[in-house]
Amino acid sequence: MQPLLNPVDQRQSDLVWIKRWNAFRRPLTSGAVVAVKSPTDPGCVLIKRVVALEGDAMETRDADSCHTIPQGHLWVEGENASNSRDSNLFGPIPQGLVMGQATHIVWPPHRWGHLEVTLSPDQIARRTRRKEE
């Protein structure tokens, strides 16, 4: 999730607060930062941003294909497009892989702060929202 987390000029890794309860009590929204079990390596936890929800259509970063997000799935992407294992690689992921929502950076102290729920202009341009919104 560089540059949002673990900026290149930083010696320590960021630690984030994960709200596990939130991910199951309220629906996730586009732009939320989440912790997910990797669909290709279940022992690995990834931090990614939710870009598209079920029913949305999402074009891959390389414009190679377009995916309609099936029911119970999400499209997630990292911030570093050139070096990210995300839905552009493995497609939509089941919502059951979401472990919680990352809401704050809690370490190191000089980086304390809220993680914004937002999408980049590129992510917005590649997504087609479902009709009921």
CSV table of C-alpha atoms in Angstrom, one decimal:
chain,number,residue,atom,x,y,z
A,1,MET,CA,0.0,0.0,0.0
A,2,GLN,CA,2.9,2.4,-0.6
A,3,PRO,CA,2.9,5.3,-0.5
A,4,LEU,CA,-0.1,5.5,1.8
A,5,LEU,CA,1.6,3.0,4.2
A,6,ASN,CA,5.3,2.4,4.7
A,7,PRO,CA,6.6,5.4,2.8
A,8,VAL,CA,10.0,4.8,1.1
A,9,ASP,CA,11.8,7.4,3.3
A,10,GLN,CA,10.7,5.7,6.5
A,11,ARG,CA,12.8,3.3,8.5
A,12,GLN,CA,10.0,1.7,10.5
A,13,SER,CA,7.0,-0.1,9.1
A,14,ASP,CA,3.5,1.4,9.8
A,15,LEU,CA,1.2,-0.5,12.1
A,16,VAL,CA,-2.5,0.0,11.5
A,17,TRP,CA,-5.6,-0.5,13.6
A,18,ILE,CA,-7.9,-3.1,12.2
A,19,LYS,CA,-11.6,-3.0,13.1
A,20,ARG,CA,-12.6,-6.6,12.8
A,21,TRP,CA,-16.1,-6.0,14.1
A,22,ASN,CA,-16.8,-3.2,11.5
A,23,ALA,CA,-16.3,-5.5,8.5
A,24,PHE,CA,-19.1,-7.8,9.6
A,25,ARG,CA,-21.6,-5.4,11.2
A,26,ARG,CA,-21.8,-2.8,8.4
A,27,PRO,CA,-21.3,-3.1,4.7
A,28,LEU,CA,-17.9,-2.1,3.3
A,29,THR,CA,-17.8,1.0,1.1
A,30,SER,CA,-15.7,1.8,-2.0
A,31,GLY,CA,-12.5,3.4,-0.8
A,32,ALA,CA,-12.2,1.6,2.5
A,33,VAL,CA,-8.8,0.1,3.4
A,34,VAL,CA,-9.1,-3.5,4.4
A,35,ALA,CA,-7.0,-6.4,5.7
A,36,VAL,CA,-7.7,-9.5,3.6
A,37,LYS,CA,-6.4,-13.1,3.5
A,38,SER,CA,-4.5,-13.5,0.2
A,39,PRO,CA,-6.6,-15.7,-2.2
A,40,THR,CA,-3.3,-17.2,-3.5
A,41,ASP,CA,-1.5,-17.6,-0.2
A,42,PRO,CA,-3.9,-18.0,2.8
A,43,GLY,CA,-1.1,-17.6,5.3
A,44,CYS,CA,-0.5,-14.1,4.0
A,45,VAL,CA,-2.5,-11.0,5.0
A,46,LEU,CA,-2.7,-8.1,2.5
A,47,ILE,CA,-3.8,-4.5,3.1
A,48,LYS,CA,-5.7,-3.2,0.1
A,49,ARG,CA,-8.3,-0.6,-0.8
A,50,VAL,CA,-11.9,-1.7,-1.8
A,51,VAL,CA,-12.4,-0.2,-5.3
A,52,ALA,CA,-15.6,-2.0,-6.5
A,53,LEU,CA,-18.5,-3.8,-4.8
A,54,GLU,CA,-20.8,-6.6,-6.0
A,55,GLY,CA,-22.7,-5.7,-9.1
A,56,ASP,CA,-20.1,-3.1,-10.2
A,57,ALA,CA,-18.0,-3.6,-13.4
A,58,MET,CA,-14.3,-3.0,-13.1
A,59,GLU,CA,-11.7,-2.6,-15.8
A,60,THR,CA,-8.2,-4.0,-15.0
A,61,ARG,CA,-5.3,-1.5,-14.8
A,62,ASP,CA,-3.9,-2.6,-18.1
A,63,ALA,CA,-7.3,-2.3,-19.7
A,64,ASP,CA,-6.9,-5.9,-20.8
A,65,SER,CA,-10.3,-7.0,-19.4
A,66,CYS,CA,-13.4,-6.0,-17.6
A,67,HIS,CA,-14.9,-7.9,-14.7
A,68,THR,CA,-18.5,-7.7,-13.3
A,69,ILE,CA,-18.1,-8.2,-9.5
A,70,PRO,CA,-20.3,-11.2,-8.5
A,71,GLN,CA,-22.5,-11.3,-5.4
A,72,GLY,CA,-20.5,-11.7,-2.2
A,73,HIS,CA,-17.2,-10.4,-3.8
A,74,LEU,CA,-15.1,-7.3,-3.9
A,75,TRP,CA,-12.4,-5.8,-6.1
A,76,VAL,CA,-9.4,-4.7,-4.1
A,77,GLU,CA,-6.3,-2.8,-5.2
A,78,GLY,CA,-3.0,-1.6,-3.7
A,79,GLU,CA,-1.7,2.0,-3.9
A,80,ASN,CA,1.5,1.0,-5.8
A,81,ALA,CA,0.2,0.0,-9.2
A,82,SER,CA,3.5,-1.2,-10.5
A,83,ASN,CA,4.1,-3.6,-7.6
A,84,SER,CA,0.8,-4.8,-6.1
A,85,ARG,CA,-0.7,-8.3,-5.7
A,86,ASP,CA,-4.4,-7.4,-6.0
A,87,SER,CA,-7.6,-8.0,-7.9
A,88,ASN,CA,-5.8,-7.0,-11.2
A,89,LEU,CA,-3.8,-10.2,-10.7
A,90,PHE,CA,-6.4,-12.6,-9.1
A,91,GLY,CA,-9.7,-11.0,-9.9
A,92,PRO,CA,-12.6,-10.3,-7.5
A,93,ILE,CA,-12.2,-11.8,-4.0
A,94,PRO,CA,-14.8,-13.3,-1.8
A,95,GLN,CA,-16.0,-11.0,1.0
A,96,GLY,CA,-15.3,-13.9,3.4
A,97,LEU,CA,-11.5,-13.2,3.0
A,98,VAL,CA,-11.9,-9.7,4.6
A,99,MET,CA,-10.5,-9.8,8.1
A,100,GLY,CA,-11.4,-6.2,9.0
A,101,GLN,CA,-11.2,-2.5,8.1
A,102,ALA,CA,-7.9,-0.6,8.6
A,103,THR,CA,-8.9,2.7,10.1
A,104,HIS,CA,-5.8,4.3,11.6
A,105,ILE,CA,-2.0,4.3,11.5
A,106,VAL,CA,-1.0,3.7,15.2
A,107,TRP,CA,2.8,3.4,14.8
A,108,PRO,CA,5.2,5.1,14.5
A,109,PRO,CA,3.9,8.1,16.6
A,110,HIS,CA,4.8,10.8,14.0
A,111,ARG,CA,2.5,9.0,11.5
A,112,TRP,CA,-0.6,8.6,13.8
A,113,GLY,CA,-3.7,9.4,11.8
A,114,HIS,CA,-6.9,8.3,10.2
A,115,LEU,CA,-6.9,6.4,6.9
A,116,GLU,CA,-9.1,8.2,4.4
A,117,VAL,CA,-11.9,6.3,2.6
A,118,THR,CA,-11.3,7.5,-0.9
A,119,LEU,CA,-10.5,6.4,-4.5
A,120,SER,CA,-8.0,7.7,-7.0
A,121,PRO,CA,-9.3,9.4,-10.2
A,122,ASP,CA,-7.9,6.4,-12.1
A,123,GLN,CA,-9.9,3.9,-10.0
A,124,ILE,CA,-13.1,5.9,-10.4
A,125,ALA,CA,-12.6,6.1,-14.1
A,126,ARG,CA,-12.2,2.3,-14.5
A,127,ARG,CA,-15.2,1.5,-12.4
A,128,THR,CA,-18.8,1.3,-13.6
A,129,ARG,CA,-21.3,1.5,-10.7
A,130,ARG,CA,-24.3,-0.8,-10.5
A,131,LYS,CA,-27.6,0.7,-11.6
A,132,GLU,CA,-29.4,0.9,-8.3
A,133,GLU,CA,-27.1,3.7,-6.9
